[in-house]
Amino acid sequence: MRSANDLYQAWRNLEDLPRFIDHLHSVEQISPTVSRWVTKGPFGQEATWEAEIIDDRPGERIVWRTRPGSNVESAGTISFDPLSPDRGTIVRVSLEYLPPGGKVVAAFGKMTGDDAQGQVRNALHRFRQVMETGEVAVVKGQSVGAGRDDGAGGDDSERMTDSDVRDVAGKDVQ
Amino acid sequence: MKAVCWRGTKDVRVEEVPDPKIMNPRDAVVRVTSTAICGSDLHLYNNVFKGMRKGDIIGHEFMGEVVAVGSAVKNLKEGDRVVVPFHLSCGACFFCKMGEWSACDNTNPNAAEIEPAFGGPVPGMFGYTHITGGYAGGQAEYVRVPFADVGPLKVPAGIPDEKVLFLSDILPTGWFGAENCGVRPGDTVAVWGCGPVGLLAIHSLFVQGAERVIAIDSVPERLEKARAFGAETVNYEAESIFEALHDATGGRGPDACLDAVGMEAHGHGVMGAIDRVKQALKIESDRPAVLRQMIRVCRKAGTISLIGAYSGMVDTFPIGIAFNKGLKFRMGQTPVHRYNRLLLEKIIEGTLRPESIISHTLPLDQAPKAYEIFEKQQDGCTKVVFKPGMNGRQAAPVDA
């Protein structure tokens, strides 16, 4: 469990964000409020944009939006709300975005399971892991036996699938 | 190195796989000196606990010698002898801080995928399904141990592996299941299943002060071991569980009922057959025959303690009987870190003797046969321990 201020400080250090956000390749701080973001998109496709912090309240929240002329349009807020002592801090992210190419790429994103909601959820779990334990829980690259290439395959062979989740939680789980 | 790898239903193979490496600062690598098959490994063997991948290295009960540590591990060094808990815990999250180590937030790489179904991530476990992270397990010559500064328990030299190996899972699990019965003086507890966990639950119940334990199984060797720990026994193939337990308690029912069987209960008659069909058709993932029996026979306002593993959904669950009798339910994966130090002391002082359940000690390459006899309950098999170093040289040095 970490304080709102610790969590704000860690997130505000934007160049560290690729550690938490799976598909982010790099973030470069180019002025106190402006940063350049580069993603690792699906199928090797890369997207880049400049983001500007438009509201910055230390220990509370950060609001940003992409600058005019970026090939991705997005805006987002991350907020840090302290709970009672020994209960931790609630971190909330809201994100609106239009990826390059609009709907077509969004459809591909959905097919590969890389929907925005899942990405945000994944980033927040990793953020908590790093802030509480100092590292990201990882199995990718561990020792494994033969016959692995059924089903999931490739880099995602360690990931759970929707079908695994349905097997234990029933069909009504999204 | 050699490792026991999962391939599919009733198919485990000893394969040559890459040696484990330090992948994170809090990792260690352990040379495995002893490792056991757990009853819950049979759910993987029978492919009823989902989320396995071909090639997964299985096994979550293991101990050995530390051969490498990551840069953030300050409490262990090469040469330390350790028993490793079956689940991973970070030691820093909300749940670890309150002693609920088996609810840790931070050790499952699949946290984001699990959250929509479970409401939050279950912790990582060694050698189990990808629902619990898919970490490579300990039925191997070497194993990577993440969060090694929190989990592994150092054990002194001079105590044989056999006495302390089960601190990894089944001794704390038997103790936890017994503790969840809330035993008070004079209590009678019924225990379903005299496999390794059931036997150690019986042992724990007596140490915790139960007056009587009534053990239920059908395998003569297992019932004999239950009697050796002091239990009375019911062979469910020879008599009715309901009638035997009611008779033994003057019609009141046991004060607590402990399930050390879980999702693959055999079940009887029409309902047992229907459960098998439903499980095969994926209408239910788990067969709840023991649960139904316990709810019916437990005394009013009594306690149901579940430590046999369940994975998903059951059908025809008599919630109304449980409600109207006012039963209390306690269950879950054992928070091993809460108990392992206490239980090590009880082993050293001689109060607990878990090693007496071992029936087979084998080299690792006997794994396929060992799984088969343990699953079929043949050859008096109550517990298999593998010694990866038993047949000569133990693989190559670890590149860490």
Coordinates of C-alpha atoms in Angstrom, one line a residue:
Chain A
M1 CA 0.0 0.0 0.0
R2 CA 1.3 3.4 -1.0
S3 CA 0.3 7.0 -0.4
A4 CA -1.4 9.1 -2.9
N5 CA 1.6 11.3 -3.1
D6 CA 4.0 8.4 -3.8
L7 CA 1.7 7.1 -6.5
Y8 CA 1.4 10.6 -8.1
Q9 CA 5.1 11.1 -8.1
A10 CA 5.7 7.7 -9.7
W11 CA 3.2 8.3 -12.5
R12 CA 4.3 11.9 -13.0
N13 CA 7.7 10.6 -13.9
L14 CA 6.3 9.9 -17.3
E15 CA 9.5 8.4 -18.8
D16 CA 9.0 5.4 -16.4
L17 CA 5.5 4.6 -17.8
P18 CA 6.6 2.0 -20.3
R19 CA 7.4 -0.2 -17.3
F20 CA 3.7 -0.4 -16.4
I21 CA 2.0 0.0 -19.8
D22 CA 2.5 -3.1 -22.0
H23 CA 2.2 -1.6 -25.4
L24 CA 4.1 1.6 -24.7
H25 CA 7.6 1.7 -26.2
S26 CA 8.8 5.0 -24.8
V27 CA 7.8 8.4 -23.3
E28 CA 10.1 11.3 -23.7
Q29 CA 9.6 14.5 -21.6
I30 CA 10.3 17.4 -23.9
S31 CA 9.2 20.2 -21.6
P32 CA 7.7 20.3 -18.1
T33 CA 4.2 19.7 -19.5
V34 CA 4.8 18.2 -23.0
S35 CA 5.9 14.6 -23.7
R36 CA 6.3 12.4 -26.8
W37 CA 4.8 8.9 -26.6
V38 CA 5.7 6.0 -28.9
T39 CA 3.7 2.7 -28.8
K40 CA 4.3 -0.8 -29.9
G41 CA 1.1 -1.4 -31.8
P42 CA -0.3 -4.7 -32.9
F43 CA 1.4 -6.2 -36.1
G44 CA 4.4 -4.1 -35.5
Q45 CA 2.6 -0.9 -36.3
E46 CA 3.8 2.1 -34.4
A47 CA 2.0 5.1 -33.2
T48 CA 3.4 8.3 -31.9
W49 CA 2.0 11.5 -30.4
E50 CA 2.7 14.4 -28.2
A51 CA 0.7 14.8 -25.0
E52 CA 0.3 18.0 -23.0
I53 CA -0.6 18.1 -19.3
I54 CA -3.4 20.5 -18.9
D55 CA -4.1 20.1 -15.2
D56 CA -1.5 19.0 -12.7
R57 CA -2.4 18.8 -9.0
P58 CA 0.4 17.1 -7.1
G59 CA -0.8 14.1 -5.0
E60 CA -4.3 14.4 -6.5
R61 CA -4.6 14.1 -10.3
I62 CA -3.1 14.6 -13.7
V63 CA -5.1 15.5 -16.8
W64 CA -3.7 15.4 -20.3
R65 CA -4.7 15.5 -23.9
T66 CA -2.9 15.0 -27.2
R67 CA -1.6 18.1 -28.9
P68 CA -3.1 19.2 -32.2
G69 CA -1.4 17.6 -35.2
S70 CA -0.8 14.2 -33.5
N71 CA -1.9 11.1 -35.4
V72 CA -3.7 9.8 -32.3
E73 CA -6.3 11.8 -30.5
S74 CA -6.8 11.1 -26.9
A75 CA -7.4 12.7 -23.5
G76 CA -7.2 11.2 -20.1
T77 CA -7.2 11.7 -16.3
I78 CA -5.5 9.7 -13.6
S79 CA -6.6 10.5 -10.0
F80 CA -5.3 9.4 -6.6
D81 CA -7.7 9.3 -3.7
P82 CA -6.4 8.3 -0.3
L83 CA -8.4 5.9 1.8
S84 CA -8.4 5.5 5.6
P85 CA -5.1 4.6 7.2
D86 CA -3.8 1.1 6.2
R87 CA -6.4 0.9 3.4
G88 CA -4.3 2.2 0.5
T89 CA -5.1 4.6 -2.3
I90 CA -7.7 4.4 -5.1
V91 CA -6.1 5.1 -8.5
R92 CA -8.6 5.8 -11.3
V93 CA -7.8 6.2 -15.0
S94 CA -10.2 7.5 -17.5
L95 CA -9.2 7.5 -21.2
E96 CA -10.8 8.6 -24.4
Y97 CA -9.0 7.9 -27.6
L98 CA -9.3 7.6 -31.4
P99 CA -6.5 5.4 -32.7
P100 CA -4.8 6.0 -36.1
G101 CA -7.1 4.8 -38.9
G102 CA -10.2 4.9 -36.7
K103 CA -12.5 2.0 -36.5
V104 CA -10.6 -0.5 -38.6
V105 CA -7.6 -0.6 -36.2
A106 CA -10.0 -0.6 -33.2
A107 CA -11.5 -3.8 -34.6
F108 CA -8.1 -5.4 -34.9
G109 CA -7.4 -4.3 -31.4
K110 CA -10.5 -6.1 -30.1
M111 CA -9.6 -9.3 -32.0
T112 CA -6.2 -9.6 -30.4
G113 CA -7.7 -8.9 -27.0
D114 CA -5.9 -5.6 -26.8
D115 CA -9.0 -3.5 -26.1
A116 CA -8.4 -0.2 -24.3
Q117 CA -10.2 -1.3 -21.2
G118 CA -8.1 -4.4 -20.8
Q119 CA -5.0 -2.4 -21.4
V120 CA -5.8 0.1 -18.7
R121 CA -6.7 -2.7 -16.3
N122 CA -3.4 -4.4 -17.1
A123 CA -1.5 -1.1 -16.6
L124 CA -3.1 -0.5 -13.2
H125 CA -2.2 -4.1 -12.0
R126 CA 1.4 -3.6 -13.1
F127 CA 1.5 -0.2 -11.5
R128 CA 0.4 -1.7 -8.2
Q129 CA 2.9 -4.5 -8.6
V130 CA 5.8 -2.2 -9.1
M131 CA 4.7 0.3 -6.5
E132 CA 4.2 -2.4 -3.8
T133 CA 6.8 -5.0 -4.7
G134 CA 9.4 -3.2 -6.9
E135 CA 8.9 -5.5 -9.8
V136 CA 6.4 -6.8 -12.4
A137 CA 5.2 -10.5 -11.8
V138 CA 6.5 -12.3 -14.9
V139 CA 6.6 -15.8 -16.3
K140 CA 7.3 -15.0 -20.0
G141 CA 10.7 -16.6 -20.8
Q142 CA 10.6 -19.2 -18.0
S143 CA 11.5 -22.9 -18.4
V144 CA 8.9 -24.8 -20.3
G145 CA 8.6 -28.3 -21.9
A146 CA 7.8 -29.4 -25.4
G147 CA 4.5 -29.1 -27.2
R148 CA 3.7 -25.5 -26.2
D149 CA 2.5 -24.3 -29.6
D150 CA -1.2 -25.3 -29.2
G151 CA -3.8 -22.6 -29.1
A152 CA -2.4 -19.3 -27.9
G153 CA 1.1 -19.6 -29.2
G154 CA 3.9 -17.1 -29.5
D155 CA 4.5 -14.5 -27.0
D156 CA 1.1 -14.8 -25.5
S157 CA 1.4 -18.6 -24.7
E158 CA 1.6 -17.8 -21.0
R159 CA -1.5 -15.7 -21.0
M160 CA -5.0 -16.9 -19.9
T161 CA -7.6 -17.0 -22.5
D162 CA -11.3 -16.0 -22.3
S163 CA -12.2 -19.7 -22.6
D164 CA -10.1 -20.5 -19.5
V165 CA -12.0 -17.8 -17.6
R166 CA -15.4 -19.1 -18.8
D167 CA -14.5 -22.6 -17.7
V168 CA -14.2 -21.5 -14.1
A169 CA -16.5 -18.5 -13.9
G170 CA -19.4 -19.3 -16.2
K171 CA -20.6 -18.0 -19.5
D172 CA -22.0 -14.7 -18.2
V173 CA -18.6 -13.2 -17.4
Q174 CA -17.5 -10.6 -19.9
Chain B
M1 CA 17.5 -30.1 -16.5
K2 CA 14.8 -32.8 -16.1
A3 CA 11.2 -31.7 -15.3
V4 CA 7.7 -33.2 -15.1
C5 CA 5.7 -31.6 -17.9
W6 CA 2.0 -31.6 -18.5
R7 CA 0.8 -32.7 -21.9
G8 CA -2.9 -33.4 -21.6
T9 CA -5.3 -35.7 -19.9
K10 CA -3.5 -38.4 -17.9
D11 CA -0.3 -37.5 -19.8
V12 CA 2.7 -36.2 -17.9
R13 CA 6.2 -36.7 -19.2
V14 CA 9.7 -36.2 -17.8
E15 CA 11.4 -33.9 -20.3
E16 CA 14.7 -32.2 -20.8
V17 CA 13.9 -28.4 -20.4
P18 CA 16.0 -25.2 -20.1
D19 CA 17.4 -24.5 -16.6
P20 CA 15.6 -21.8 -14.7
K21 CA 17.2 -18.3 -14.5
I22 CA 16.9 -15.3 -12.2
M23 CA 14.3 -13.1 -14.1
N24 CA 13.5 -10.5 -11.4
P25 CA 15.5 -9.0 -8.5
R26 CA 13.5 -10.8 -5.9
D27 CA 13.9 -14.3 -7.5
A28 CA 16.0 -17.2 -6.3
V29 CA 16.8 -20.5 -8.0
V30 CA 16.5 -23.7 -5.8
R31 CA 18.0 -27.1 -6.5
V32 CA 15.2 -29.4 -5.6
T33 CA 16.1 -32.2 -3.2
S34 CA 12.6 -33.5 -2.5
T35 CA 9.2 -32.8 -4.2
A36 CA 5.8 -34.5 -3.9
I37 CA 2.7 -35.1 -5.9
C38 CA -0.2 -33.3 -4.4
G39 CA -3.8 -34.5 -4.6
S40 CA -4.6 -31.3 -6.4
D41 CA -2.1 -32.2 -9.1
L42 CA -4.5 -35.0 -9.9
H43 CA -7.1 -32.4 -11.0
L44 CA -4.5 -31.2 -13.6
Y45 CA -3.7 -34.9 -14.5
N46 CA -7.4 -35.6 -15.1
N47 CA -7.6 -32.2 -16.9
V48 CA -10.6 -31.0 -14.9
F49 CA -8.9 -27.9 -13.5
K50 CA -8.7 -25.8 -16.6
G51 CA -6.1 -23.3 -17.8
M52 CA -3.1 -25.7 -18.4
R53 CA -0.8 -25.4 -21.4
K54 CA 1.2 -28.2 -23.0
G55 CA 4.7 -28.1 -21.6
D56 CA 3.8 -26.6 -18.2
I57 CA 6.2 -27.9 -15.5
I58 CA 4.0 -29.0 -12.7
G59 CA 4.5 -29.5 -8.9
H60 CA 4.0 -27.1 -6.0
E61 CA 5.3 -29.1 -3.0
F62 CA 9.1 -28.9 -3.0
M63 CA 12.2 -28.0 -1.0
G64 CA 15.9 -27.8 -1.7
E65 CA 19.0 -25.8 -1.6
V66 CA 19.4 -22.2 -2.8
V67 CA 21.8 -22.0 -5.7
A68 CA 21.3 -18.4 -6.8
V69 CA 19.6 -15.2 -5.6
G70 CA 18.5 -12.0 -7.3
S71 CA 19.9 -8.6 -6.3
A72 CA 17.0 -7.8 -4.0
V73 CA 17.1 -11.0 -1.9
K74 CA 19.0 -10.3 1.2
N75 CA 17.7 -12.9 3.6
L76 CA 18.9 -16.0 1.6
K77 CA 22.2 -17.1 0.3
E78 CA 23.6 -19.9 -1.7
G79 CA 23.6 -23.2 0.2
D80 CA 20.6 -22.3 2.4
R81 CA 18.1 -25.2 2.8
V82 CA 14.5 -24.0 2.3
V83 CA 10.9 -25.2 2.1
V84 CA 8.9 -23.1 -0.4
P85 CA 5.2 -22.3 0.1
F86 CA 3.0 -23.4 -2.9
H87 CA 1.6 -20.0 -3.4
L88 CA 3.5 -16.7 -4.0
S89 CA 3.0 -13.7 -1.8
C90 CA 4.5 -10.2 -2.1
G91 CA 4.5 -9.4 1.6
A92 CA 3.5 -5.8 0.9
C93 CA -0.1 -5.6 -0.4
F94 CA -3.3 -5.0 1.6
F95 CA -3.9 -8.7 1.9
C96 CA -0.4 -9.9 2.8
K97 CA -0.2 -7.1 5.5
M98 CA -3.4 -8.5 7.1
G99 CA -2.0 -12.0 7.1
E100 CA -4.1 -13.2 4.2
W101 CA -1.1 -14.3 2.3
S102 CA -3.0 -16.6 -0.1
A103 CA -5.0 -13.6 -1.3
C104 CA -1.9 -11.6 -2.4
D105 CA -2.7 -9.0 -5.0
N106 CA 0.7 -8.8 -6.8
T107 CA 2.1 -12.2 -7.8
N108 CA -0.2 -13.2 -10.7
P109 CA 1.0 -12.2 -14.2
N110 CA -2.5 -12.8 -15.4
A111 CA -4.1 -10.4 -12.9
A112 CA -5.9 -8.3 -15.5
E113 CA -7.4 -11.3 -17.3
I114 CA -8.7 -12.8 -14.0
E115 CA -10.1 -9.6 -12.5
P116 CA -13.4 -9.5 -14.5
A117 CA -14.3 -13.1 -13.3
F118 CA -12.9 -13.1 -9.8
G119 CA -13.3 -9.5 -8.8
G120 CA -9.5 -9.3 -8.2
P121 CA -6.4 -11.4 -8.9
V122 CA -5.8 -14.7 -7.1
P123 CA -2.1 -15.1 -6.2
G124 CA 0.4 -16.9 -8.3
M125 CA 1.1 -20.6 -7.6
F126 CA 3.9 -22.9 -8.6
G127 CA 3.2 -25.6 -11.2
Y128 CA -0.5 -25.0 -11.5
T129 CA -2.9 -23.5 -14.1
H130 CA -2.5 -20.2 -15.8
I131 CA -5.4 -19.0 -13.7
T132 CA -2.8 -18.9 -10.9
G133 CA -0.2 -17.4 -13.2
G134 CA 1.3 -20.5 -14.9
Y135 CA 4.6 -20.4 -12.9
A136 CA 6.9 -23.3 -13.7
G137 CA 6.7 -25.8 -10.9
G138 CA 8.9 -27.8 -8.6
Q139 CA 8.7 -31.4 -9.9
A140 CA 12.0 -30.6 -11.5
E141 CA 15.7 -30.6 -10.8
Y142 CA 15.7 -26.8 -10.4
V143 CA 13.0 -24.2 -9.9
R144 CA 12.8 -20.5 -10.1
V145 CA 11.3 -19.0 -6.9
P146 CA 10.0 -15.5 -7.3
F147 CA 9.5 -13.3 -4.3
A148 CA 12.1 -15.4 -2.6
D149 CA 12.7 -12.8 0.1
V150 CA 9.1 -13.5 1.4
G151 CA 8.2 -17.2 0.8
P152 CA 11.0 -19.7 1.5
L153 CA 11.3 -21.0 5.1
K154 CA 14.8 -21.9 6.1
V155 CA 15.1 -25.2 7.8
P156 CA 18.0 -26.3 10.1
A157 CA 20.4 -29.0 9.1
G158 CA 19.9 -32.4 10.7
I159 CA 16.2 -32.7 10.0
P160 CA 15.4 -35.1 7.1
D161 CA 13.6 -33.7 4.1
E162 CA 10.7 -36.1 4.8
K163 CA 9.8 -34.4 8.1
V164 CA 9.7 -30.8 6.7
L165 CA 8.7 -31.2 3.0
F166 CA 5.0 -31.0 3.7
L167 CA 5.4 -27.5 5.2
S168 CA 5.2 -26.4 1.5
D169 CA 1.4 -27.2 1.4
I170 CA -0.4 -30.1 2.8
L171 CA 0.6 -29.8 6.5
P172 CA -0.4 -26.1 6.7
T173 CA -3.4 -26.9 4.6
G174 CA -4.5 -29.7 7.0
W175 CA -3.9 -27.4 9.9
F176 CA -5.8 -24.5 8.3
G177 CA -8.8 -26.7 7.5
A178 CA -8.7 -28.0 11.1
E179 CA -8.5 -24.5 12.5
N180 CA -11.4 -23.4 10.3
C181 CA -13.5 -26.0 12.1
G182 CA -13.2 -23.9 15.2
V183 CA -12.7 -26.9 17.5
R184 CA -13.9 -26.6 21.1
P185 CA -13.5 -29.2 23.8
G186 CA -15.7 -32.2 23.3
D187 CA -16.2 -31.6 19.6
T188 CA -16.6 -34.3 17.0
V189 CA -15.4 -33.6 13.5
A190 CA -16.1 -35.6 10.4
V191 CA -13.4 -35.6 7.7
W192 CA -14.2 -36.6 4.1
G193 CA -11.1 -38.1 2.3
C194 CA -8.1 -39.9 3.9
G195 CA -5.6 -38.8 1.2
P196 CA -2.6 -36.9 2.3
V197 CA -4.4 -33.7 3.2
G198 CA -7.3 -35.5 5.0
L199 CA -4.8 -37.5 7.1
L200 CA -2.9 -34.3 8.1
A201 CA -6.2 -32.6 8.9
I202 CA -7.0 -35.5 11.2
H203 CA -3.6 -35.2 12.8
S204 CA -4.0 -31.4 13.2
L205 CA -7.6 -31.7 14.6
F206 CA -6.4 -33.9 17.5
V207 CA -3.5 -31.5 18.2
Q208 CA -6.0 -28.7 18.2
G209 CA -8.1 -30.5 20.8
A210 CA -10.9 -32.3 18.9
E211 CA -12.3 -35.1 21.1
R212 CA -13.4 -37.4 18.2
V213 CA -12.5 -37.4 14.5
I214 CA -14.5 -39.6 12.2
A215 CA -12.7 -40.3 8.9
I216 CA -14.5 -41.2 5.7
D217 CA -12.9 -43.1 2.7
S218 CA -13.2 -46.4 0.9
V219 CA -9.5 -47.4 0.5
P220 CA -8.5 -49.8 3.3
E221 CA -4.9 -48.6 3.5
R222 CA -6.0 -45.0 3.8
L223 CA -8.6 -45.9 6.5
E224 CA -5.8 -47.8 8.4
K225 CA -3.6 -44.6 8.3
A226 CA -6.5 -42.5 9.6
R227 CA -6.9 -45.0 12.5
A228 CA -3.2 -44.7 13.2
F229 CA -3.7 -40.9 13.7
G230 CA -6.5 -41.8 16.2
A231 CA -9.6 -41.4 14.0
E232 CA -12.7 -43.6 13.9
T233 CA -13.5 -44.6 10.4
V234 CA -16.4 -45.0 8.0
N235 CA -16.0 -47.0 4.8
Y236 CA -18.6 -45.4 2.5
E237 CA -18.8 -48.4 0.3
A238 CA -19.9 -50.6 3.2
E239 CA -22.2 -48.2 5.1
S240 CA -24.3 -45.0 4.7
I241 CA -22.3 -41.9 5.6
F242 CA -25.4 -40.1 6.9
E243 CA -26.5 -43.0 9.1
A244 CA -23.0 -43.8 10.4
L245 CA -22.4 -40.1 11.4
H246 CA -25.9 -39.6 12.8
D247 CA -25.5 -42.8 14.8
A248 CA -22.1 -41.9 16.1
T249 CA -23.3 -38.5 17.3
G250 CA -26.7 -39.6 18.7
G251 CA -28.6 -38.0 15.9
R252 CA -27.2 -34.5 16.3
G253 CA -24.5 -34.6 13.6
P254 CA -20.8 -33.7 13.7
D255 CA -19.9 -30.3 15.1
A256 CA -17.9 -29.6 12.0
C257 CA -17.4 -31.3 8.6
L258 CA -14.1 -31.0 6.7
D259 CA -13.9 -31.7 3.0
A260 CA -10.4 -33.0 2.0
V261 CA -11.7 -34.3 -1.4
G262 CA -12.8 -31.4 -3.5
M263 CA -14.0 -31.1 -7.0
E264 CA -13.6 -34.7 -8.1
A265 CA -15.8 -36.4 -5.4
H266 CA -16.9 -39.8 -6.5
G267 CA -20.5 -39.5 -5.6
H268 CA -23.1 -42.2 -5.5
G269 CA -26.2 -43.4 -7.3
V270 CA -28.1 -41.3 -9.8
M271 CA -26.8 -37.9 -8.5
G272 CA -23.2 -39.0 -8.7
A273 CA -23.8 -40.2 -12.3
I274 CA -25.5 -37.0 -13.3
D275 CA -22.6 -34.9 -11.9
R276 CA -20.1 -36.9 -14.0
V277 CA -22.2 -36.2 -17.1
K278 CA -22.6 -32.5 -16.3
Q279 CA -18.8 -32.2 -15.7
A280 CA -18.1 -33.9 -19.0
L281 CA -20.5 -31.6 -20.8
K282 CA -19.1 -28.5 -19.0
I283 CA -22.5 -27.8 -17.3
E284 CA -20.6 -27.9 -14.0
S285 CA -16.8 -27.8 -13.6
D286 CA -16.8 -29.5 -10.2
R287 CA -18.7 -32.5 -8.7
P288 CA -20.2 -31.5 -5.3
A289 CA -21.2 -34.8 -3.9
V290 CA -19.2 -34.3 -0.7
L291 CA -20.6 -30.8 -0.2
R292 CA -24.1 -32.1 -0.4
Q293 CA -23.5 -34.8 2.1
M294 CA -21.8 -32.4 4.5
I295 CA -24.6 -29.9 4.4
R296 CA -27.2 -32.7 5.1
V297 CA -25.3 -34.4 8.0
C298 CA -23.6 -31.5 9.8
R299 CA -25.2 -30.5 13.0
K300 CA -27.3 -27.3 13.0
A301 CA -25.2 -24.1 13.4
G302 CA -22.2 -26.3 12.7
T303 CA -19.2 -25.5 10.5
I304 CA -18.3 -26.7 7.0
S305 CA -14.6 -26.4 6.2
L306 CA -13.4 -26.8 2.7
I307 CA -9.7 -27.5 1.8
G308 CA -10.2 -29.9 -1.0
A309 CA -9.8 -27.8 -4.2
Y310 CA -12.7 -26.4 -6.2
S311 CA -12.2 -24.7 -9.5
G312 CA -15.5 -23.3 -10.8
M313 CA -19.2 -24.1 -10.8
V314 CA -21.4 -26.7 -9.1
D315 CA -25.0 -27.6 -9.8
T316 CA -27.8 -28.6 -7.4
F317 CA -26.2 -27.0 -4.4
P318 CA -28.6 -27.3 -1.3
I319 CA -28.3 -23.7 -0.2
G320 CA -31.8 -23.8 1.5
I321 CA -30.8 -26.7 3.8
A322 CA -27.5 -24.9 4.6
F323 CA -29.4 -21.6 5.3
N324 CA -32.1 -23.1 7.5
K325 CA -29.5 -25.1 9.5
G326 CA -27.4 -22.0 10.0
L327 CA -24.2 -23.5 8.8
K328 CA -21.0 -21.6 8.7
F329 CA -18.7 -22.0 5.7
R330 CA -14.9 -21.6 5.8
M331 CA -12.7 -22.3 2.8
G332 CA -9.9 -21.3 0.6
Q333 CA -6.3 -21.7 -0.4
T334 CA -4.1 -21.9 2.7
P335 CA -2.1 -18.8 3.7
V336 CA 1.0 -21.0 4.2
H337 CA 3.2 -18.1 5.5
R338 CA 0.8 -17.7 8.5
Y339 CA 1.5 -21.2 9.7
N340 CA 4.8 -22.6 8.4
R341 CA 7.0 -21.3 11.2
L342 CA 4.7 -22.5 14.0
L343 CA 4.4 -25.9 12.4
L344 CA 8.1 -26.3 11.9
E345 CA 8.5 -25.8 15.7
K346 CA 5.8 -28.5 16.3
I347 CA 7.7 -30.9 14.0
I348 CA 11.0 -30.2 15.8
E349 CA 9.4 -30.7 19.2
G350 CA 7.8 -34.0 18.0
T351 CA 4.1 -32.9 18.2
L352 CA 3.6 -33.3 14.4
R353 CA 4.9 -36.3 12.4
P354 CA 3.7 -35.7 8.8
E355 CA 6.3 -38.0 7.3
S356 CA 4.2 -41.0 8.3
I357 CA 1.9 -40.6 5.3
I358 CA 4.6 -41.2 2.7
S359 CA 4.2 -44.5 0.9
H360 CA 6.5 -44.1 -2.1
T361 CA 9.9 -42.5 -2.5
L362 CA 11.0 -42.5 -6.2
P363 CA 13.4 -40.8 -8.6
L364 CA 11.9 -38.1 -10.8
D365 CA 11.9 -40.2 -14.0
Q366 CA 9.3 -42.5 -12.4
A367 CA 6.7 -39.6 -12.5
P368 CA 4.3 -41.0 -15.2
K369 CA 3.9 -44.3 -13.3
A370 CA 3.7 -42.5 -9.9
Y371 CA 0.8 -40.3 -11.2
E372 CA -1.0 -43.4 -12.4
I373 CA -0.8 -45.3 -9.2
F374 CA -1.6 -42.3 -7.0
E375 CA -4.6 -41.4 -9.2
K376 CA -5.9 -45.0 -9.2
Q377 CA -5.1 -45.3 -5.4
Q378 CA -3.2 -48.5 -6.2
D379 CA -0.2 -50.2 -4.5
G380 CA -1.1 -48.6 -1.2
C381 CA -0.2 -45.2 -2.6
T382 CA -1.0 -42.4 -0.1
K383 CA 1.9 -40.1 -0.9
V384 CA 4.7 -40.0 -3.5
V385 CA 7.9 -38.1 -2.8
F386 CA 10.4 -37.7 -5.7
K387 CA 14.1 -37.3 -5.1
P388 CA 15.5 -35.6 -8.3
G389 CA 19.0 -36.4 -7.2
M390 CA 18.3 -40.1 -6.5
N391 CA 19.7 -41.4 -9.8
G392 CA 23.2 -40.0 -9.9
R393 CA 24.1 -36.5 -11.1
Q394 CA 21.6 -33.7 -10.8
A395 CA 21.7 -31.9 -14.2
A396 CA 24.1 -29.1 -15.1
P397 CA 25.1 -26.1 -13.0
V398 CA 22.5 -23.3 -13.2
D399 CA 23.2 -20.3 -15.4
A400 CA 21.9 -17.5 -13.2

